[in-house]
GROMACS .gro file of C-alpha atoms in nm:
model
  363
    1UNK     CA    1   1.477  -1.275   1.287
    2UNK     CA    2   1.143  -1.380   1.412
    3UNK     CA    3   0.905  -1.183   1.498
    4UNK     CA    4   0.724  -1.245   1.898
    5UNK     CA    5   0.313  -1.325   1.796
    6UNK     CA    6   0.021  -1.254   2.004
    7UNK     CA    7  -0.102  -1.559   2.176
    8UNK     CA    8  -0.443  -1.510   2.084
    9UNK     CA    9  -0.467  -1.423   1.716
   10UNK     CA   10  -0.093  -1.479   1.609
   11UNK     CA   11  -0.038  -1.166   1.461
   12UNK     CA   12   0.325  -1.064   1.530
   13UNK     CA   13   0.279  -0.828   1.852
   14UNK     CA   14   0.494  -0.512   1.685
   15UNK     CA   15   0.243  -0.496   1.425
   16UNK     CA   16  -0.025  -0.328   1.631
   17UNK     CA   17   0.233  -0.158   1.831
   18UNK     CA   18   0.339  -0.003   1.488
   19UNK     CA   19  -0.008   0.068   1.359
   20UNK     CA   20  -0.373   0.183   1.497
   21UNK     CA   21  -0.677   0.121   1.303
   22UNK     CA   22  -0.881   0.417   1.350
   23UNK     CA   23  -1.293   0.381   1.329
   24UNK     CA   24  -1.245   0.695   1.017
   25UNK     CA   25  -1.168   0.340   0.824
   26UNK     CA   26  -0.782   0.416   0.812
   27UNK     CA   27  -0.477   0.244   0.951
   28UNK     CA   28  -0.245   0.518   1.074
   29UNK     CA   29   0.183   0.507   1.208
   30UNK     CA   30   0.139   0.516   1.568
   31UNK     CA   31   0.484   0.735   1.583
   32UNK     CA   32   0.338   0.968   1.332
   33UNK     CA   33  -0.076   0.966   1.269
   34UNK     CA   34  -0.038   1.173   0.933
   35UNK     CA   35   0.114   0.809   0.758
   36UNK     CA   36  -0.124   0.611   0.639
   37UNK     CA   37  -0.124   0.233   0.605
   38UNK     CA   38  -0.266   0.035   0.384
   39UNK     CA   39  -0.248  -0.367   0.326
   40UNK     CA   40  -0.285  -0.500  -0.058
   41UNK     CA   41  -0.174  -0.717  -0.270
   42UNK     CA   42   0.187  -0.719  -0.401
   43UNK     CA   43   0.086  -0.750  -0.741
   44UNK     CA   44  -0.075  -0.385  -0.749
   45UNK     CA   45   0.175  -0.179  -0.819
   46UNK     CA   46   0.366  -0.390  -1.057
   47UNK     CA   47   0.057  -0.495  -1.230
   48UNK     CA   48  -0.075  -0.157  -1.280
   49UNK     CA   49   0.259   0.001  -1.407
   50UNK     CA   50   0.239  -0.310  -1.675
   51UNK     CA   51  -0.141  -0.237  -1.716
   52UNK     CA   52  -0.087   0.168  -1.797
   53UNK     CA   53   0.240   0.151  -2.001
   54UNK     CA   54   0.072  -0.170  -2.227
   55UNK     CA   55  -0.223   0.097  -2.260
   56UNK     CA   56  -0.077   0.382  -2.350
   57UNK     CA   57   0.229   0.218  -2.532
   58UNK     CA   58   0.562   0.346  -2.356
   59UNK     CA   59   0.693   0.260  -1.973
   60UNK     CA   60   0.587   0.477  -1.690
   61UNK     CA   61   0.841   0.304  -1.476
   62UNK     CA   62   0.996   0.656  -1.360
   63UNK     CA   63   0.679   0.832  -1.229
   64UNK     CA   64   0.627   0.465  -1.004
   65UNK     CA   65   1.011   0.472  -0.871
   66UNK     CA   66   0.996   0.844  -0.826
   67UNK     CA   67   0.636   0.875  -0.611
   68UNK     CA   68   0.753   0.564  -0.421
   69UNK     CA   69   1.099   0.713  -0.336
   70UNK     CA   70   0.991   1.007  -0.194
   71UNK     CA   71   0.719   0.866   0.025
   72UNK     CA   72   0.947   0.629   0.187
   73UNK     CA   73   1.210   0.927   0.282
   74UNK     CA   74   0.898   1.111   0.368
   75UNK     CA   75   0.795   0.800   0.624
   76UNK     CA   76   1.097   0.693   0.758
   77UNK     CA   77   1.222   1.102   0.836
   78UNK     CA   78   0.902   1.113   1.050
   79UNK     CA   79   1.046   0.796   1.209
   80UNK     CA   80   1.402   0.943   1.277
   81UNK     CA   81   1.219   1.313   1.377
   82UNK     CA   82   1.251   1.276   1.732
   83UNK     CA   83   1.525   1.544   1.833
   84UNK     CA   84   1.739   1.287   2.079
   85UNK     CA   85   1.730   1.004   1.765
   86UNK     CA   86   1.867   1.296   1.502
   87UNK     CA   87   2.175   1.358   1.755
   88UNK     CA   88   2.285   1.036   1.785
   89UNK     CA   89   2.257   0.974   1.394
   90UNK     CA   90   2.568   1.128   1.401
   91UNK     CA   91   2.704   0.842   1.621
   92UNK     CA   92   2.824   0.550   1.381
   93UNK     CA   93   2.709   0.244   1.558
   94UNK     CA   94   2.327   0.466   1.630
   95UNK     CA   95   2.326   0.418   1.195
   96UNK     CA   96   2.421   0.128   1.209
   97UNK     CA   97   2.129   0.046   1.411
   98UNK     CA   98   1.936   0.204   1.167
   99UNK     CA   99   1.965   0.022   0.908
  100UNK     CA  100   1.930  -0.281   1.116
  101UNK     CA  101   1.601  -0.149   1.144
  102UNK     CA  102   1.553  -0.133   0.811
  103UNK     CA  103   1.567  -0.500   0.775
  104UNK     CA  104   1.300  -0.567   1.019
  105UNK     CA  105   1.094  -0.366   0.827
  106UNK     CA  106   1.178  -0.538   0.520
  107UNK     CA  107   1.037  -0.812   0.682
  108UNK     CA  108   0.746  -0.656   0.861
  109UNK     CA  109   0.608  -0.549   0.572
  110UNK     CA  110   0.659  -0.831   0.358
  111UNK     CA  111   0.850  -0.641   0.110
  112UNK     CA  112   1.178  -0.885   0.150
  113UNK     CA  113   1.415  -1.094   0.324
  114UNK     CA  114   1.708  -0.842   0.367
  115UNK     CA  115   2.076  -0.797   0.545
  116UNK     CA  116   2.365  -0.593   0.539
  117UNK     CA  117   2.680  -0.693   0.321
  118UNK     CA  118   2.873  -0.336   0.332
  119UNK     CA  119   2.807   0.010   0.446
  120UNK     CA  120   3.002   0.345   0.437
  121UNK     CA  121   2.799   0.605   0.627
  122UNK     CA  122   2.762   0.869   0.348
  123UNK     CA  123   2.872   0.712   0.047
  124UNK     CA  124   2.706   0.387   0.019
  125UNK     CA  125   2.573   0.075   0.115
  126UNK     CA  126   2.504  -0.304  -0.012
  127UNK     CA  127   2.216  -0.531   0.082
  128UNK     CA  128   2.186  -0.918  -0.001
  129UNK     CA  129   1.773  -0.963  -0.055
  130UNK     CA  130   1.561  -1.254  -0.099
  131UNK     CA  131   1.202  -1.225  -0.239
  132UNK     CA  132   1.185  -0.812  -0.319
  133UNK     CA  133   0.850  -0.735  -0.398
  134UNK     CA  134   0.922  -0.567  -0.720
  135UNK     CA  135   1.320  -0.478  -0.824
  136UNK     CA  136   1.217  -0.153  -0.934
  137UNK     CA  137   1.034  -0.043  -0.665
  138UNK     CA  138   1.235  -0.207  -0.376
  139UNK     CA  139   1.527   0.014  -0.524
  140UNK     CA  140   1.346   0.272  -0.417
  141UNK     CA  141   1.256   0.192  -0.081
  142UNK     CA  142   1.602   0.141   0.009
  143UNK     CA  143   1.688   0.477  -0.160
  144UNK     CA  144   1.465   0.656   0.013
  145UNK     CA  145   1.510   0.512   0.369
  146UNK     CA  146   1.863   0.585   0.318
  147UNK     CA  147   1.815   0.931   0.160
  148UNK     CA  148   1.600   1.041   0.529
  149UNK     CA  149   1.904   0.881   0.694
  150UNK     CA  150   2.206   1.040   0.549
  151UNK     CA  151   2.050   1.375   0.458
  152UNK     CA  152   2.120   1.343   0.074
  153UNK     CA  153   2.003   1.180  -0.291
  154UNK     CA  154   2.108   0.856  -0.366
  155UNK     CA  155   2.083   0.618  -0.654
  156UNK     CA  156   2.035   0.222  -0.656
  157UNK     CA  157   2.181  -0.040  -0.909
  158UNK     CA  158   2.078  -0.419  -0.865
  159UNK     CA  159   2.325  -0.747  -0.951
  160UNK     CA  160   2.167  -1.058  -0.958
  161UNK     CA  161   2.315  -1.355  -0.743
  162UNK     CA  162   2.192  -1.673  -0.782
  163UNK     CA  163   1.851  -1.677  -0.629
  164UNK     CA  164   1.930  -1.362  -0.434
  165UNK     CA  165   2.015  -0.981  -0.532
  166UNK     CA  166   2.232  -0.761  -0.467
  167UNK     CA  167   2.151  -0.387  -0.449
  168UNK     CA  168   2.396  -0.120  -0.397
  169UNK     CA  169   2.301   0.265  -0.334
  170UNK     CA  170   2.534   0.538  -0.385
  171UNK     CA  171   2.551   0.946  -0.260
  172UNK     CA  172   2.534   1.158  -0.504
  173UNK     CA  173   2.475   1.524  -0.577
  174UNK     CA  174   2.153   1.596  -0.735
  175UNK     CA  175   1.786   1.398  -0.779
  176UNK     CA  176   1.566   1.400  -1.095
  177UNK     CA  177   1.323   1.710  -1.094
  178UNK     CA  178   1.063   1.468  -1.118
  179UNK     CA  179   1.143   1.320  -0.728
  180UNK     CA  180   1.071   1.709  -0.632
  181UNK     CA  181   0.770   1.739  -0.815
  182UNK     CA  182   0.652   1.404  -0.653
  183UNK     CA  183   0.657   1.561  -0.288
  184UNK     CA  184   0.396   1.369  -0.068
  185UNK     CA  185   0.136   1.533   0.030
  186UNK     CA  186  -0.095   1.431   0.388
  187UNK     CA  187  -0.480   1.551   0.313
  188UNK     CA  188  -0.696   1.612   0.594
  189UNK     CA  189  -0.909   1.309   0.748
  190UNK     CA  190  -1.205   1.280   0.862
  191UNK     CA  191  -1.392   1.158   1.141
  192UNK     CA  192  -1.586   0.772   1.175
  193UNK     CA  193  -1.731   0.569   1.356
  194UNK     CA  194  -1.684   0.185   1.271
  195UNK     CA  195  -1.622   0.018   1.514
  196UNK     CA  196  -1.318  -0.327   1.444
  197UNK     CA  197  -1.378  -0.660   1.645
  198UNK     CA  198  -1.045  -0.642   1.832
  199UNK     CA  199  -0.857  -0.920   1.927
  200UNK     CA  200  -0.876  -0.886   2.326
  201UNK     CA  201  -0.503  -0.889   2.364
  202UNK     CA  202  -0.346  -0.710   2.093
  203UNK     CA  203  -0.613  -0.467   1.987
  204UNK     CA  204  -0.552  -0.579   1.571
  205UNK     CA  205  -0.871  -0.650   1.377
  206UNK     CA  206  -0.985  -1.020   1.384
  207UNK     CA  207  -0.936  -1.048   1.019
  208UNK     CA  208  -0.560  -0.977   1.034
  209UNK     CA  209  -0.507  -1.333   1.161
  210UNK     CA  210  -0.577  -1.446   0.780
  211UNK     CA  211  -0.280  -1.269   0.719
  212UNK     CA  212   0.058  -1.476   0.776
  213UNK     CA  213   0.405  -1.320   0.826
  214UNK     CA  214   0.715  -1.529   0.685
  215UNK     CA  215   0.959  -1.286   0.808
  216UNK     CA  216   1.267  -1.543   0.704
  217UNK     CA  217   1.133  -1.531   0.414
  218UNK     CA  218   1.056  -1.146   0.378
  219UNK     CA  219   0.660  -1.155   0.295
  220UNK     CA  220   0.362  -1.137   0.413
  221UNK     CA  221   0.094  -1.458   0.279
  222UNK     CA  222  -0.340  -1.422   0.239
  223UNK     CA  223  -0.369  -1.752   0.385
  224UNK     CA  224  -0.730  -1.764   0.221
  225UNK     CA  225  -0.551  -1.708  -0.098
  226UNK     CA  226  -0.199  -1.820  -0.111
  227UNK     CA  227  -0.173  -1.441  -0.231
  228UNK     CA  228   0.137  -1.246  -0.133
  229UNK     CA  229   0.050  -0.895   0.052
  230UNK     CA  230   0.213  -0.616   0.198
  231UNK     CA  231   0.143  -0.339   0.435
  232UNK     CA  232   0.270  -0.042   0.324
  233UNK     CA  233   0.252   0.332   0.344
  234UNK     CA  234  -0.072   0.442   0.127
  235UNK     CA  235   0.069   0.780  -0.005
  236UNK     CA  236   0.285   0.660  -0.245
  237UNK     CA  237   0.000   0.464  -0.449
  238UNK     CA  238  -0.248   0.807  -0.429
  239UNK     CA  239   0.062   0.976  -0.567
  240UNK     CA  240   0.172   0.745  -0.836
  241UNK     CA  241  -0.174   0.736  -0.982
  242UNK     CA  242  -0.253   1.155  -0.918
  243UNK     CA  243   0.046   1.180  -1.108
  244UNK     CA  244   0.032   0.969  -1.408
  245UNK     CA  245  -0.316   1.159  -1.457
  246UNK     CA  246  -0.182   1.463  -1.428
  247UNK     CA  247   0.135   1.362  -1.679
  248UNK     CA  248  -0.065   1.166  -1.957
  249UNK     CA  249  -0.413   1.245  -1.921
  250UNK     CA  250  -0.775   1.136  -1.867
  251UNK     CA  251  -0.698   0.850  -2.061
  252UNK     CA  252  -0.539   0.690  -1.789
  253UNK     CA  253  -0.819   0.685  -1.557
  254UNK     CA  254  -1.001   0.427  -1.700
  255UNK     CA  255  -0.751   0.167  -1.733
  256UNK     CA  256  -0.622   0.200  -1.342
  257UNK     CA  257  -1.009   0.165  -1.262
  258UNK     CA  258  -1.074  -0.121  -1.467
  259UNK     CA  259  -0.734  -0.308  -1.341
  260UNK     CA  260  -0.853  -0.284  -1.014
  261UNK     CA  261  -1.218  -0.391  -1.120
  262UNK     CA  262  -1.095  -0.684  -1.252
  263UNK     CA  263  -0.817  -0.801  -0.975
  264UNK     CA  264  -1.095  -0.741  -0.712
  265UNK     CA  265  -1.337  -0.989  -0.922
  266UNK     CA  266  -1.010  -1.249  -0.913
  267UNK     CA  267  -0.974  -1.207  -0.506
  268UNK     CA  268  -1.371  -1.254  -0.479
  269UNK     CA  269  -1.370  -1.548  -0.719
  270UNK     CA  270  -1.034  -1.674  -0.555
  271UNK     CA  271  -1.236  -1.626  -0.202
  272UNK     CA  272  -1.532  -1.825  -0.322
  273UNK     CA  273  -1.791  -1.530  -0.322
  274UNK     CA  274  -1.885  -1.474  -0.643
  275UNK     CA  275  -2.230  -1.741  -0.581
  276UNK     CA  276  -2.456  -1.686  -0.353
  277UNK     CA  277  -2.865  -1.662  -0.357
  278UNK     CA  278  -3.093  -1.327  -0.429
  279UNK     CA  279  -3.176  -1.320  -0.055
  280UNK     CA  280  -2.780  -1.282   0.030
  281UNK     CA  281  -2.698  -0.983  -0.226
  282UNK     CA  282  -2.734  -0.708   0.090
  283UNK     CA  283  -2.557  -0.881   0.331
  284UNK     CA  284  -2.248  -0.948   0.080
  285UNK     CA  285  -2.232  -0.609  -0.037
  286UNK     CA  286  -2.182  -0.521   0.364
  287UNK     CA  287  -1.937  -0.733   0.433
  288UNK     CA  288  -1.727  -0.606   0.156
  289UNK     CA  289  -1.807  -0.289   0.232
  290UNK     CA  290  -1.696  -0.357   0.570
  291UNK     CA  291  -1.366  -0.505   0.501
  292UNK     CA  292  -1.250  -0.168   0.394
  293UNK     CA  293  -1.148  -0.053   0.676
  294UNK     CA  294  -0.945  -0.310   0.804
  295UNK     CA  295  -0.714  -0.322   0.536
  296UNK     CA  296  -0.671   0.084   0.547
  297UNK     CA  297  -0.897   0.119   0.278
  298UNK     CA  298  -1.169   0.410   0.366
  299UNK     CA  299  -1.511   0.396   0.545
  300UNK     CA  300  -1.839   0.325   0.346
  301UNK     CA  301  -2.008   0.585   0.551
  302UNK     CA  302  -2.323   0.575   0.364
  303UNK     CA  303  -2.500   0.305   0.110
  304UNK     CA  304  -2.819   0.345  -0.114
  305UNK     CA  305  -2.905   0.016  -0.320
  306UNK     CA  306  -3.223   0.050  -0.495
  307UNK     CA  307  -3.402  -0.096  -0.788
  308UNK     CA  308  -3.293  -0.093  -1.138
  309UNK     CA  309  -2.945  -0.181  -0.989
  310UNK     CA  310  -2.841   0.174  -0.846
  311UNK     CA  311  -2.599   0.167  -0.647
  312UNK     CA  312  -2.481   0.491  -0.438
  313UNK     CA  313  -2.151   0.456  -0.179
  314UNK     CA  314  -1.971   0.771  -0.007
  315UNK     CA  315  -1.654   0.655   0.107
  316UNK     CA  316  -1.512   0.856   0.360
  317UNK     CA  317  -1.067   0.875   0.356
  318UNK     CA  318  -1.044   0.665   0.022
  319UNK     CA  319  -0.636   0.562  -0.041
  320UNK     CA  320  -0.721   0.652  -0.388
  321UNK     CA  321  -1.045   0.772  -0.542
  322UNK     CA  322  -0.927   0.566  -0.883
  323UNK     CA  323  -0.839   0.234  -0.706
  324UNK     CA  324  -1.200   0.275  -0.495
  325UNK     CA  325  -1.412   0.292  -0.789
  326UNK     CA  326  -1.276  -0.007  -0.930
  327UNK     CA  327  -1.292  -0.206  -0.630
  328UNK     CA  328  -1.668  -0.093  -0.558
  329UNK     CA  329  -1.725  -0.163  -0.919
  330UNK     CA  330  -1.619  -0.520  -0.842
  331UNK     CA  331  -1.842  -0.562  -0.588
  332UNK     CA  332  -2.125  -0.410  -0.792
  333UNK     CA  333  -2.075  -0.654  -1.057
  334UNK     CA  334  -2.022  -0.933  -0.813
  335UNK     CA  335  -2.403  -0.848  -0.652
  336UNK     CA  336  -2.552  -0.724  -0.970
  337UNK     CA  337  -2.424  -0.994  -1.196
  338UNK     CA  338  -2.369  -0.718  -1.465
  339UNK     CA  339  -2.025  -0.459  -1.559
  340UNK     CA  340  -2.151  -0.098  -1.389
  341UNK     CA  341  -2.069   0.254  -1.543
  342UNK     CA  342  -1.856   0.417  -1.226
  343UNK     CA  343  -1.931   0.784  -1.167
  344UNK     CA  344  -1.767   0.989  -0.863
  345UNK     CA  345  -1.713   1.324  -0.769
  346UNK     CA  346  -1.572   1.534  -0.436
  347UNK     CA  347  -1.879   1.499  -0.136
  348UNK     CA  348  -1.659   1.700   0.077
  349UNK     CA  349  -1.312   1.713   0.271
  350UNK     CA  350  -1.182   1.368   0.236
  351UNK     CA  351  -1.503   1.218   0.083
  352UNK     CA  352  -1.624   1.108  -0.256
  353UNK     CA  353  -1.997   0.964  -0.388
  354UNK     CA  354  -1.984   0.711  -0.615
  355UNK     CA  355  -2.283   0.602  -0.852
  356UNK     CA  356  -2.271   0.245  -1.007
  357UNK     CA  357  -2.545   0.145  -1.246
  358UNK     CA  358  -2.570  -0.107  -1.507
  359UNK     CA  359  -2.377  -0.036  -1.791
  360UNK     CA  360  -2.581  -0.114  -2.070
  361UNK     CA  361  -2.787   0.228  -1.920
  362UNK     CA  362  -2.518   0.422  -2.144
  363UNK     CA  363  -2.656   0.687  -2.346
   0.00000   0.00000   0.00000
């Protein structure tokens, strides 16, 4: 499989026809603008899941698979919607397509090298894959692509093999109550006006070209960073983390913000931004502002910097109020040369402040 590039920026051509980066500072599913897209790194979820469960001293591995599962069914149903595509899933060779499909996106999303070994439409299916971006959670992708395609639940089980995997999902009768009570839910976004610099052919950001697809291998490179990415559907990470709040408390707040805080300081470091003179503290706290929105992130819409190291940001469509503060805490740190204390609250529809001062200022 290789995907055809733009001749301009080299960013594989499907990938804008796939996506549209709106100037609200989201990334939305062209067939459906309610799905959200978001790139990061592949470490997130995985690292966060480690983060929370070493924190609060049991596994929160379910709440992860579950939220991830059900946003995936949730995506790819609004894929198969169109009336003339759900008639001919009844056609054998049409699934079969289907989950041809499902490989390419594998690949396009730099979640894994993938390809079909067996599959009984209905009952259940085996896929050989190379690099999976997490076992746990790729077991859920494939269960929930397959769950929008046949109609019913399905469970995954994974056999090593050699360097590769197996992974075989199987029908069966009932989900966990958990996967209903982890329905995805599409809030309300609002308007922007940022404005990308487009490349003149394919209409992706610029910025995108530091991105590198390896689709024979199944990910997606930073070539800044030699960091793996993917892009991937945001409302399964605004779900995971609304949900392990609302299961085990407060307490888990904190650490998701300051695991973000402190992978954000490693890409800045990593990116060689973390020294630069007095006179260039505005103009770096812009341009990270104003990467947000290419990766799917939210729109800055408004920025107060003032002395004593105050720092005031309404984001506009945040993927996830948590995740933002510790990424604009980053930032803060990175200008301010100093940790801030992170306060938010609700500004509006789809919009949150955020205060950042020094954090020695604690009462």
């Amino acid at each position: 499989m290789r995907f055809r590039r733009c001749p301009i920026c080299g960013v594989p051509k499907i990938v804008g026809r796939l996506n549209r980066w709106k100037p609200n500072g989201t990334v939305v599913n062209l067939g459906n603008p309610r799905y959200r897209q978001i790139f990061f790194e592949a470490e997130l979820l995985p690292e966060l899941r480690k983060r929370i469960s070493e924190g609060l001293g049991f596994p929160v591995n379910r709440i992860f698979y579950e939220a991830e599962r059900n946003a995936v069914r949730e995506v790819v149903q609004g894929l198969l919607q169109n009336p003339a595509r759900r008639a001919f899933l009844h056609i054998l060779p049409f699934k079969r397509g289907v989950v041809r499909f499902f490989h390419q996106l594998s690949a396009l999303t730099g979640t894994a090298h993938s390809r079909t070994v067996e599959y009984r439409p209905g009952k259940y299916g085996v896929a050989r894959l190379r690099n999976p971006w997490d076992l746990d959670l790729m077991a859920a992708v494939v269960v929930g692509a397959f769950e929008a395609l046949e109609g019913c639940p399905y469970r995954a089980f994974w056999k090593k093999d050699g360097e590769e995997y197996l992974l075989r999902v199987e029908a069966v009768e009932h989900k966990p109550e958990i996967s209903e009570r982890l329905e995805v839910e599409y809030p309300p976004l609002r308007e922007g006006n940022f404005r990308h610099h487009v490349c003149p052919r394919c209409g992706v950001p610029l910025q995108i070209r530091n991105l590198e697809w390896r689709e024979e291998e199944g990910i997606i490179m930073d070539r800044r960073r030699g960091t793996r990415m993917i892009n991937w559907e945001a409302h399964s990470v605004s779900k995971v983390i609304s949900e392990l709040v609302r299961e085990l408390g407060e307490e888990v707040a904190p650490i998701i913000v300051e695991a973000e805080r402190h992978r954000t300081l490693r890409m800045l470091e990593e990116l060689g931004l973390l020294s630069y003179s007095e006179m260039e503290r505005v103009q770096f706290l812009q341009e990270m502002l104003a990467q947000l929105p290419v990766y799917g992130y939210g729109l800055a819409s408004e920025v107060e910097h003032t002395s004593g190291g105050i720092l005031r940001v309404w984001v506009d469509n945040p993927y996830d109020e948590l995740l933002m503060a510790g990424r604009l805490g980053a930032f803060y740190q990175a200008v301010e040369g100093k940790k801030a204390r992170i306060e938010w609250s609700e500004a509006g529809a789809s919009r949150v402040s955020y205060l950042l001062s020094p954090e020695e200022n604690r009462e």
